[in-house]
Amino acid sequence: ADGSALTWAVRVDSALVGMIGLYPTAPRGDAEIGFWMAKAARGHGYLTEAAARVIDFGFAEPVSLARIQGRAIVGNVPSARAARSLGFRYEGMLRQVLVDPRGRHDGWVAGLLPGDDRTPRSWPILG
């Protein structure tokens, strides 16, 4: 409601199977994409379909983001594969950057710019 984040439900038929959103980061005009999917909904392409639409929305008017970033805890290969399939470019690993109730974690970082070709590229962490 306050414009600080954009969040959508991912539904199959009427069942909620996930959430996806864009969350502002510094500098202004940048956002981070975040998502979760129910275990039973994974592997069906729902995430990549929803994420592609969210990315298109984020880069279009009136949002007009300059950059969308994705991060995943090191070792979260399914999230890395999803980001790669969406055209995100692997940019590296940041130490202890991600925090959750279990503690601090190293994070893989990837970025996407409006003009990037979204053809998946090789990521050194995925072989």
mmCIF file of N, CA and C in Angstrom:
data_model
loop_
_atom_site.group_PDB
_atom_site.id
_atom_site.type_symbol
_atom_site.label_atom_id
_atom_site.label_comp_id
_atom_site.label_asym_id
_atom_site.label_seq_id
_atom_site.Cartn_x
_atom_site.Cartn_y
_atom_site.Cartn_z
ATOM 1 N N ALA A 1 0.818 -1.197 0.000
ATOM 2 C CA ALA A 1 0.000 0.000 0.000
ATOM 3 C C ALA A 1 0.864 1.265 0.000
ATOM 4 N N ASP A 2 2.049 1.214 0.638
ATOM 5 C CA ASP A 2 2.886 2.414 0.703
ATOM 6 C C ASP A 2 3.875 2.501 -0.461
ATOM 7 N N GLY A 3 3.811 1.536 -1.391
ATOM 8 C CA GLY A 3 4.681 1.581 -2.555
ATOM 9 C C GLY A 3 6.097 1.115 -2.298
ATOM 10 N N SER A 4 6.358 0.566 -1.124
ATOM 11 C CA SER A 4 7.724 0.162 -0.809
ATOM 12 C C SER A 4 8.085 -1.207 -1.374
ATOM 13 N N ALA A 5 7.083 -1.995 -1.751
ATOM 14 C CA ALA A 5 7.341 -3.312 -2.327
ATOM 15 C C ALA A 5 6.170 -3.699 -3.213
ATOM 16 N N LEU A 6 6.447 -4.558 -4.160
ATOM 17 C CA LEU A 6 5.410 -5.107 -5.031
ATOM 18 C C LEU A 6 5.402 -6.609 -4.809
ATOM 19 N N THR A 7 4.260 -7.147 -4.397
ATOM 20 C CA THR A 7 4.180 -8.567 -4.062
ATOM 21 C C THR A 7 2.954 -9.178 -4.719
ATOM 22 N N TRP A 8 3.139 -10.385 -5.268
ATOM 23 C CA TRP A 8 2.059 -11.108 -5.917
ATOM 24 C C TRP A 8 1.972 -12.525 -5.377
ATOM 25 N N ALA A 9 0.745 -13.049 -5.346
ATOM 26 C CA ALA A 9 0.517 -14.457 -5.047
ATOM 27 C C ALA A 9 0.664 -15.247 -6.343
ATOM 28 N N VAL A 10 1.187 -16.446 -6.236
ATOM 29 C CA VAL A 10 1.234 -17.368 -7.364
ATOM 30 C C VAL A 10 0.197 -18.442 -7.066
ATOM 31 N N ARG A 11 -0.793 -18.548 -7.950
ATOM 32 C CA ARG A 11 -1.877 -19.501 -7.755
ATOM 33 C C ARG A 11 -1.966 -20.453 -8.938
ATOM 34 N N VAL A 12 -2.302 -21.678 -8.642
ATOM 35 C CA VAL A 12 -2.627 -22.666 -9.657
ATOM 36 C C VAL A 12 -4.063 -23.055 -9.373
ATOM 37 N N ASP A 13 -4.927 -22.822 -10.368
ATOM 38 C CA ASP A 13 -6.365 -22.876 -10.154
ATOM 39 C C ASP A 13 -6.651 -21.880 -9.034
ATOM 40 N N SER A 14 -7.174 -22.281 -7.924
ATOM 41 C CA SER A 14 -7.401 -21.316 -6.844
ATOM 42 C C SER A 14 -6.435 -21.512 -5.678
ATOM 43 N N ALA A 15 -5.556 -22.498 -5.796
ATOM 44 C CA ALA A 15 -4.647 -22.814 -4.693
ATOM 45 C C ALA A 15 -3.413 -21.904 -4.697
ATOM 46 N N LEU A 16 -3.089 -21.345 -3.525
ATOM 47 C CA LEU A 16 -1.866 -20.558 -3.359
ATOM 48 C C LEU A 16 -0.683 -21.516 -3.350
ATOM 49 N N VAL A 17 0.246 -21.319 -4.307
ATOM 50 C CA VAL A 17 1.416 -22.190 -4.379
ATOM 51 C C VAL A 17 2.722 -21.435 -4.175
ATOM 52 N N GLY A 18 2.644 -20.095 -4.094
ATOM 53 C CA GLY A 18 3.874 -19.339 -3.892
ATOM 54 C C GLY A 18 3.613 -17.853 -3.822
ATOM 55 N N MET A 19 4.676 -17.129 -3.552
ATOM 56 C CA MET A 19 4.662 -15.667 -3.515
ATOM 57 C C MET A 19 5.911 -15.189 -4.232
ATOM 58 N N ILE A 20 5.794 -14.026 -4.874
ATOM 59 C CA ILE A 20 6.930 -13.427 -5.561
ATOM 60 C C ILE A 20 6.814 -11.919 -5.434
ATOM 61 N N GLY A 21 7.951 -11.245 -5.321
ATOM 62 C CA GLY A 21 7.893 -9.805 -5.182
ATOM 63 C C GLY A 21 9.167 -9.108 -5.595
ATOM 64 N N LEU A 22 9.044 -7.802 -5.737
ATOM 65 C CA LEU A 22 10.168 -6.907 -5.977
ATOM 66 C C LEU A 22 10.280 -5.986 -4.782
ATOM 67 N N TYR A 23 11.466 -5.912 -4.202
ATOM 68 C CA TYR A 23 11.691 -5.168 -2.976
ATOM 69 C C TYR A 23 12.791 -4.141 -3.225
ATOM 70 N N PRO A 24 12.491 -2.862 -3.007
ATOM 71 C CA PRO A 24 13.469 -1.807 -3.308
ATOM 72 C C PRO A 24 14.777 -1.990 -2.538
ATOM 73 N N THR A 25 15.870 -1.668 -3.220
ATOM 74 C CA THR A 25 17.195 -1.666 -2.603
ATOM 75 C C THR A 25 17.869 -0.354 -2.974
ATOM 76 N N ALA A 26 18.992 -0.073 -2.346
ATOM 77 C CA ALA A 26 19.767 1.121 -2.714
ATOM 78 C C ALA A 26 20.642 0.743 -3.894
ATOM 79 N N PRO A 27 20.887 1.573 -4.826
ATOM 80 C CA PRO A 27 20.353 2.922 -4.978
ATOM 81 C C PRO A 27 18.911 2.898 -5.477
ATOM 82 N N ARG A 28 18.298 4.053 -5.444
ATOM 83 C CA ARG A 28 16.912 4.188 -5.905
ATOM 84 C C ARG A 28 16.817 3.714 -7.351
ATOM 85 N N GLY A 29 15.765 2.991 -7.647
ATOM 86 C CA GLY A 29 15.595 2.457 -8.995
ATOM 87 C C GLY A 29 16.057 1.026 -9.137
ATOM 88 N N ASP A 30 16.591 0.449 -8.059
ATOM 89 C CA ASP A 30 16.996 -0.948 -8.047
ATOM 90 C C ASP A 30 16.035 -1.717 -7.149
ATOM 91 N N ALA A 31 15.897 -3.014 -7.422
ATOM 92 C CA ALA A 31 15.057 -3.861 -6.581
ATOM 93 C C ALA A 31 15.652 -5.259 -6.537
ATOM 94 N N GLU A 32 15.253 -5.994 -5.519
ATOM 95 C CA GLU A 32 15.621 -7.396 -5.401
ATOM 96 C C GLU A 32 14.368 -8.227 -5.599
ATOM 97 N N ILE A 33 14.494 -9.291 -6.385
ATOM 98 C CA ILE A 33 13.388 -10.211 -6.559
ATOM 99 C C ILE A 33 13.492 -11.289 -5.481
ATOM 100 N N GLY A 34 12.369 -11.622 -4.904
ATOM 101 C CA GLY A 34 12.317 -12.672 -3.895
ATOM 102 C C GLY A 34 11.103 -13.546 -4.145
ATOM 103 N N PHE A 35 11.201 -14.802 -3.775
ATOM 104 C CA PHE A 35 10.094 -15.718 -4.029
ATOM 105 C C PHE A 35 10.199 -16.942 -3.139
ATOM 106 N N TRP A 36 9.073 -17.640 -3.024
ATOM 107 C CA TRP A 36 9.038 -18.981 -2.444
ATOM 108 C C TRP A 36 7.959 -19.754 -3.178
ATOM 109 N N MET A 37 8.138 -21.051 -3.251
ATOM 110 C CA MET A 37 7.160 -21.930 -3.879
ATOM 111 C C MET A 37 6.914 -23.117 -2.957
ATOM 112 N N ALA A 38 5.657 -23.529 -2.863
ATOM 113 C CA ALA A 38 5.326 -24.724 -2.105
ATOM 114 C C ALA A 38 6.045 -25.918 -2.724
ATOM 115 N N LYS A 39 6.438 -26.854 -1.890
ATOM 116 C CA LYS A 39 7.204 -28.005 -2.357
ATOM 117 C C LYS A 39 6.499 -28.731 -3.508
ATOM 118 N N ALA A 40 5.196 -28.928 -3.399
ATOM 119 C CA ALA A 40 4.440 -29.656 -4.431
ATOM 120 C C ALA A 40 4.375 -28.896 -5.751
ATOM 121 N N ALA A 41 4.611 -27.583 -5.729
ATOM 122 C CA ALA A 41 4.527 -26.763 -6.945
ATOM 123 C C ALA A 41 5.870 -26.598 -7.648
ATOM 124 N N ARG A 42 6.938 -27.074 -7.048
ATOM 125 C CA ARG A 42 8.260 -26.918 -7.651
ATOM 126 C C ARG A 42 8.436 -27.856 -8.833
ATOM 127 N N GLY A 43 9.186 -27.401 -9.829
ATOM 128 C CA GLY A 43 9.484 -28.235 -10.984
ATOM 129 C C GLY A 43 8.423 -28.224 -12.074
ATOM 130 N N HIS A 44 7.431 -27.356 -11.955
ATOM 131 C CA HIS A 44 6.366 -27.280 -12.956
ATOM 132 C C HIS A 44 6.464 -26.029 -13.826
ATOM 133 N N GLY A 45 7.463 -25.177 -13.581
ATOM 134 C CA GLY A 45 7.631 -23.963 -14.372
ATOM 135 C C GLY A 45 6.826 -22.768 -13.877
ATOM 136 N N TYR A 46 6.093 -22.924 -12.772
ATOM 137 C CA TYR A 46 5.278 -21.815 -12.260
ATOM 138 C C TYR A 46 6.148 -20.630 -11.851
ATOM 139 N N LEU A 47 7.257 -20.918 -11.201
ATOM 140 C CA LEU A 47 8.132 -19.835 -10.741
ATOM 141 C C LEU A 47 8.699 -19.053 -11.915
ATOM 142 N N THR A 48 9.249 -19.739 -12.903
ATOM 143 C CA THR A 48 9.857 -19.009 -14.013
ATOM 144 C C THR A 48 8.810 -18.230 -14.803
ATOM 145 N N GLU A 49 7.608 -18.772 -14.944
ATOM 146 C CA GLU A 49 6.541 -18.037 -15.638
ATOM 147 C C GLU A 49 6.179 -16.769 -14.862
ATOM 148 N N ALA A 50 5.977 -16.910 -13.556
ATOM 149 C CA ALA A 50 5.622 -15.748 -12.730
ATOM 150 C C ALA A 50 6.767 -14.744 -12.689
ATOM 151 N N ALA A 51 7.994 -15.228 -12.497
ATOM 152 C CA ALA A 51 9.141 -14.328 -12.380
ATOM 153 C C ALA A 51 9.373 -13.549 -13.673
ATOM 154 N N ALA A 52 9.202 -14.185 -14.826
ATOM 155 C CA ALA A 52 9.383 -13.476 -16.094
ATOM 156 C C ALA A 52 8.389 -12.319 -16.204
ATOM 157 N N ARG A 53 7.170 -12.541 -15.765
ATOM 158 C CA ARG A 53 6.166 -11.476 -15.806
ATOM 159 C C ARG A 53 6.485 -10.367 -14.808
ATOM 160 N N VAL A 54 6.946 -10.738 -13.631
ATOM 161 C CA VAL A 54 7.307 -9.740 -12.614
ATOM 162 C C VAL A 54 8.487 -8.903 -13.099
ATOM 163 N N ILE A 55 9.471 -9.538 -13.714
ATOM 164 C CA ILE A 55 10.629 -8.816 -14.252
ATOM 165 C C ILE A 55 10.184 -7.843 -15.336
ATOM 166 N N ASP A 56 9.344 -8.309 -16.254
ATOM 167 C CA ASP A 56 8.834 -7.416 -17.304
ATOM 168 C C ASP A 56 8.115 -6.222 -16.680
ATOM 169 N N PHE A 57 7.290 -6.469 -15.673
ATOM 170 C CA PHE A 57 6.554 -5.406 -14.997
ATOM 171 C C PHE A 57 7.521 -4.414 -14.345
ATOM 172 N N GLY A 58 8.566 -4.929 -13.691
ATOM 173 C CA GLY A 58 9.522 -4.072 -13.001
ATOM 174 C C GLY A 58 10.311 -3.166 -13.931
ATOM 175 N N PHE A 59 10.606 -3.647 -15.132
ATOM 176 C CA PHE A 59 11.373 -2.835 -16.072
ATOM 177 C C PHE A 59 10.497 -1.876 -16.879
ATOM 178 N N ALA A 60 9.183 -2.114 -16.913
ATOM 179 C CA ALA A 60 8.272 -1.282 -17.708
ATOM 180 C C ALA A 60 7.815 -0.057 -16.914
ATOM 181 N N GLU A 61 7.241 0.922 -17.637
ATOM 182 C CA GLU A 61 6.613 2.083 -17.001
ATOM 183 C C GLU A 61 5.406 1.615 -16.213
ATOM 184 N N PRO A 62 5.088 2.140 -15.085
ATOM 185 C CA PRO A 62 5.709 3.302 -14.458
ATOM 186 C C PRO A 62 6.838 2.943 -13.483
ATOM 187 N N VAL A 63 7.097 1.646 -13.272
ATOM 188 C CA VAL A 63 8.120 1.265 -12.280
ATOM 189 C C VAL A 63 9.507 1.607 -12.792
ATOM 190 N N SER A 64 9.839 1.192 -14.008
ATOM 191 C CA SER A 64 11.089 1.562 -14.696
ATOM 192 C C SER A 64 12.353 1.306 -13.875
ATOM 193 N N LEU A 65 12.495 0.096 -13.355
ATOM 194 C CA LEU A 65 13.700 -0.225 -12.594
ATOM 195 C C LEU A 65 14.933 -0.184 -13.488
ATOM 196 N N ALA A 66 16.052 0.193 -12.900
ATOM 197 C CA ALA A 66 17.341 0.212 -13.601
ATOM 198 C C ALA A 66 18.070 -1.115 -13.458
ATOM 199 N N ARG A 67 17.712 -1.895 -12.422
ATOM 200 C CA ARG A 67 18.399 -3.152 -12.142
ATOM 201 C C ARG A 67 17.542 -3.993 -11.220
ATOM 202 N N ILE A 68 17.523 -5.302 -11.468
ATOM 203 C CA ILE A 68 16.891 -6.250 -10.555
ATOM 204 C C ILE A 68 17.968 -7.236 -10.135
ATOM 205 N N GLN A 69 18.064 -7.434 -8.840
ATOM 206 C CA GLN A 69 19.067 -8.329 -8.277
ATOM 207 C C GLN A 69 18.372 -9.552 -7.694
ATOM 208 N N GLY A 70 19.053 -10.682 -7.776
ATOM 209 C CA GLY A 70 18.597 -11.899 -7.116
ATOM 210 C C GLY A 70 19.711 -12.418 -6.239
ATOM 211 N N ARG A 71 19.341 -12.911 -5.066
ATOM 212 C CA ARG A 71 20.337 -13.496 -4.159
ATOM 213 C C ARG A 71 19.804 -14.830 -3.647
ATOM 214 N N ALA A 72 20.721 -15.737 -3.373
ATOM 215 C CA ALA A 72 20.353 -17.036 -2.814
ATOM 216 C C ALA A 72 21.452 -17.484 -1.866
ATOM 217 N N ILE A 73 21.070 -18.192 -0.834
ATOM 218 C CA ILE A 73 22.063 -18.768 0.075
ATOM 219 C C ILE A 73 22.956 -19.707 -0.728
ATOM 220 N N VAL A 74 24.258 -19.600 -0.531
ATOM 221 C CA VAL A 74 25.202 -20.484 -1.208
ATOM 222 C C VAL A 74 24.763 -21.931 -0.980
ATOM 223 N N GLY A 75 24.674 -22.666 -2.066
ATOM 224 C CA GLY A 75 24.219 -24.048 -2.019
ATOM 225 C C GLY A 75 22.781 -24.238 -2.465
ATOM 226 N N ASN A 76 22.009 -23.143 -2.579
ATOM 227 C CA ASN A 76 20.619 -23.237 -3.028
ATOM 228 C C ASN A 76 20.613 -23.298 -4.559
ATOM 229 N N VAL A 77 20.957 -24.457 -5.068
ATOM 230 C CA VAL A 77 21.099 -24.661 -6.513
ATOM 231 C C VAL A 77 19.775 -24.456 -7.251
ATOM 232 N N PRO A 78 18.630 -24.919 -6.740
ATOM 233 C CA PRO A 78 17.383 -24.662 -7.476
ATOM 234 C C PRO A 78 17.104 -23.171 -7.703
ATOM 235 N N SER A 79 17.364 -22.329 -6.710
ATOM 236 C CA SER A 79 17.164 -20.882 -6.895
ATOM 237 C C SER A 79 18.147 -20.323 -7.906
ATOM 238 N N ALA A 80 19.386 -20.788 -7.869
ATOM 239 C CA ALA A 80 20.391 -20.335 -8.836
ATOM 240 C C ALA A 80 19.999 -20.746 -10.250
ATOM 241 N N ARG A 81 19.503 -21.966 -10.409
ATOM 242 C CA ARG A 81 19.082 -22.422 -11.740
ATOM 243 C C ARG A 81 17.904 -21.599 -12.251
ATOM 244 N N ALA A 82 16.960 -21.282 -11.367
ATOM 245 C CA ALA A 82 15.811 -20.463 -11.770
ATOM 246 C C ALA A 82 16.285 -19.088 -12.242
ATOM 247 N N ALA A 83 17.183 -18.470 -11.475
ATOM 248 C CA ALA A 83 17.696 -17.153 -11.855
ATOM 249 C C ALA A 83 18.432 -17.215 -13.187
ATOM 250 N N ARG A 84 19.256 -18.230 -13.357
ATOM 251 C CA ARG A 84 19.985 -18.378 -14.630
ATOM 252 C C ARG A 84 19.010 -18.540 -15.790
ATOM 253 N N SER A 85 17.951 -19.326 -15.596
ATOM 254 C CA SER A 85 16.991 -19.552 -16.685
ATOM 255 C C SER A 85 16.240 -18.275 -17.057
ATOM 256 N N LEU A 86 16.161 -17.321 -16.127
ATOM 257 C CA LEU A 86 15.497 -16.045 -16.375
ATOM 258 C C LEU A 86 16.427 -15.008 -17.004
ATOM 259 N N GLY A 87 17.695 -15.364 -17.169
ATOM 260 C CA GLY A 87 18.649 -14.457 -17.795
ATOM 261 C C GLY A 87 19.522 -13.676 -16.839
ATOM 262 N N PHE A 88 19.364 -13.906 -15.525
ATOM 263 C CA PHE A 88 20.228 -13.216 -14.565
ATOM 264 C C PHE A 88 21.671 -13.612 -14.809
ATOM 265 N N ARG A 89 22.568 -12.658 -14.615
ATOM 266 C CA ARG A 89 23.999 -12.889 -14.774
ATOM 267 C C ARG A 89 24.628 -13.073 -13.392
ATOM 268 N N TYR A 90 25.347 -14.159 -13.223
ATOM 269 C CA TYR A 90 26.032 -14.417 -11.961
ATOM 270 C C TYR A 90 27.090 -13.343 -11.744
ATOM 271 N N GLU A 91 27.095 -12.748 -10.545
ATOM 272 C CA GLU A 91 28.032 -11.663 -10.251
ATOM 273 C C GLU A 91 28.978 -11.982 -9.104
ATOM 274 N N GLY A 92 28.716 -13.041 -8.370
ATOM 275 C CA GLY A 92 29.654 -13.406 -7.322
ATOM 276 C C GLY A 92 29.000 -13.889 -6.054
ATOM 277 N N MET A 93 29.823 -13.961 -5.015
ATOM 278 C CA MET A 93 29.398 -14.424 -3.708
ATOM 279 C C MET A 93 29.756 -13.365 -2.676
ATOM 280 N N LEU A 94 28.813 -13.054 -1.820
ATOM 281 C CA LEU A 94 29.036 -12.113 -0.724
ATOM 282 C C LEU A 94 29.008 -12.892 0.584
ATOM 283 N N ARG A 95 30.011 -12.636 1.401
ATOM 284 C CA ARG A 95 30.113 -13.365 2.662
ATOM 285 C C ARG A 95 29.131 -12.834 3.702
ATOM 286 N N GLN A 96 28.402 -13.770 4.324
ATOM 287 C CA GLN A 96 27.517 -13.486 5.462
ATOM 288 C C GLN A 96 26.511 -12.367 5.178
ATOM 289 N N VAL A 97 26.039 -12.256 3.943
ATOM 290 C CA VAL A 97 25.151 -11.156 3.551
ATOM 291 C C VAL A 97 23.676 -11.457 3.799
ATOM 292 N N LEU A 98 23.315 -12.725 3.830
ATOM 293 C CA LEU A 98 21.904 -13.091 3.995
ATOM 294 C C LEU A 98 21.639 -13.514 5.434
ATOM 295 N N VAL A 99 20.553 -13.000 5.973
ATOM 296 C CA VAL A 99 20.220 -13.259 7.380
ATOM 297 C C VAL A 99 18.812 -13.833 7.440
ATOM 298 N N ASP A 100 18.668 -14.910 8.195
ATOM 299 C CA ASP A 100 17.352 -15.479 8.471
ATOM 300 C C ASP A 100 17.355 -15.972 9.910
ATOM 301 N N PRO A 101 16.278 -16.564 10.383
ATOM 302 C CA PRO A 101 16.245 -16.996 11.792
ATOM 303 C C PRO A 101 17.333 -18.001 12.170
ATOM 304 N N ARG A 102 17.917 -18.675 11.166
ATOM 305 C CA ARG A 102 18.999 -19.631 11.462
ATOM 306 C C ARG A 102 20.355 -18.963 11.609
ATOM 307 N N GLY A 103 20.471 -17.697 11.188
ATOM 308 C CA GLY A 103 21.745 -16.993 11.303
ATOM 309 C C GLY A 103 22.126 -16.281 10.016
ATOM 310 N N ARG A 104 23.435 -16.060 9.847
ATOM 311 C CA ARG A 104 23.965 -15.363 8.667
ATOM 312 C C ARG A 104 24.516 -16.403 7.697
ATOM 313 N N HIS A 105 24.385 -16.080 6.384
ATOM 314 C CA HIS A 105 24.786 -17.028 5.349
ATOM 315 C C HIS A 105 25.494 -16.298 4.217
ATOM 316 N N ASP A 106 26.445 -16.986 3.612
ATOM 317 C CA ASP A 106 27.040 -16.478 2.380
ATOM 318 C C ASP A 106 25.964 -16.514 1.301
ATOM 319 N N GLY A 107 26.028 -15.555 0.362
ATOM 320 C CA GLY A 107 25.005 -15.484 -0.667
ATOM 321 C C GLY A 107 25.559 -15.334 -2.064
ATOM 322 N N TRP A 108 24.967 -16.072 -2.997
ATOM 323 C CA TRP A 108 25.245 -15.864 -4.415
ATOM 324 C C TRP A 108 24.449 -14.656 -4.864
ATOM 325 N N VAL A 109 25.024 -13.833 -5.723
ATOM 326 C CA VAL A 109 24.376 -12.619 -6.211
ATOM 327 C C VAL A 109 24.364 -12.655 -7.738
ATOM 328 N N ALA A 110 23.223 -12.252 -8.300
ATOM 329 C CA ALA A 110 23.082 -12.165 -9.742
ATOM 330 C C ALA A 110 22.290 -10.908 -10.075
ATOM 331 N N GLY A 111 22.494 -10.373 -11.260
ATOM 332 C CA GLY A 111 21.804 -9.149 -11.650
ATOM 333 C C GLY A 111 21.238 -9.228 -13.052
ATOM 334 N N LEU A 112 20.242 -8.375 -13.279
ATOM 335 C CA LEU A 112 19.608 -8.278 -14.587
ATOM 336 C C LEU A 112 19.323 -6.809 -14.853
ATOM 337 N N LEU A 113 19.696 -6.351 -16.044
ATOM 338 C CA LEU A 113 19.449 -4.977 -16.474
ATOM 339 C C LEU A 113 18.381 -4.978 -17.560
ATOM 340 N N PRO A 114 17.677 -3.864 -17.744
ATOM 341 C CA PRO A 114 16.574 -3.841 -18.716
ATOM 342 C C PRO A 114 16.977 -4.266 -20.131
ATOM 343 N N GLY A 115 18.154 -3.907 -20.564
ATOM 344 C CA GLY A 115 18.578 -4.222 -21.930
ATOM 345 C C GLY A 115 19.278 -5.556 -22.089
ATOM 346 N N ASP A 116 19.439 -6.302 -21.012
ATOM 347 C CA ASP A 116 20.138 -7.585 -21.102
ATOM 348 C C ASP A 116 19.363 -8.581 -21.959
ATOM 349 N N ASP A 117 20.105 -9.330 -22.747
ATOM 350 C CA ASP A 117 19.557 -10.477 -23.446
ATOM 351 C C ASP A 117 19.277 -11.524 -22.360
ATOM 352 N N ARG A 118 18.079 -12.007 -22.296
ATOM 353 C CA ARG A 118 17.715 -12.933 -21.207
ATOM 354 C C ARG A 118 17.987 -14.392 -21.539
ATOM 355 N N THR A 119 18.755 -14.626 -22.586
ATOM 356 C CA THR A 119 19.163 -15.992 -22.884
ATOM 357 C C THR A 119 20.044 -16.478 -21.737
ATOM 358 N N PRO A 120 19.744 -17.663 -21.183
ATOM 359 C CA PRO A 120 20.579 -18.167 -20.073
ATOM 360 C C PRO A 120 22.047 -18.264 -20.478
ATOM 361 N N ARG A 121 22.902 -17.833 -19.558
ATOM 362 C CA ARG A 121 24.353 -17.899 -19.755
ATOM 363 C C ARG A 121 24.942 -18.839 -18.708
ATOM 364 N N SER A 122 26.162 -19.212 -18.949
ATOM 365 C CA SER A 122 26.821 -20.123 -18.018
ATOM 366 C C SER A 122 27.099 -19.418 -16.688
ATOM 367 N N TRP A 123 26.927 -20.155 -15.614
ATOM 368 C CA TRP A 123 27.257 -19.687 -14.268
ATOM 369 C C TRP A 123 28.352 -20.613 -13.741
ATOM 370 N N PRO A 124 29.458 -20.068 -13.263
ATOM 371 C CA PRO A 124 30.557 -20.936 -12.793
ATOM 372 C C PRO A 124 30.147 -21.839 -11.632
ATOM 373 N N ILE A 125 29.197 -21.437 -10.848
ATOM 374 C CA ILE A 125 28.785 -22.259 -9.696
ATOM 375 C C ILE A 125 27.885 -23.417 -10.108
ATOM 376 N N LEU A 126 27.353 -23.378 -11.326
ATOM 377 C CA LEU A 126 26.438 -24.423 -11.777
ATOM 378 C C LEU A 126 27.070 -25.361 -12.796
ATOM 379 N N GLY A 127 28.319 -25.116 -13.103
ATOM 380 C CA GLY A 127 29.026 -25.985 -14.028
ATOM 381 C C GLY A 127 28.761 -25.755 -15.472
#
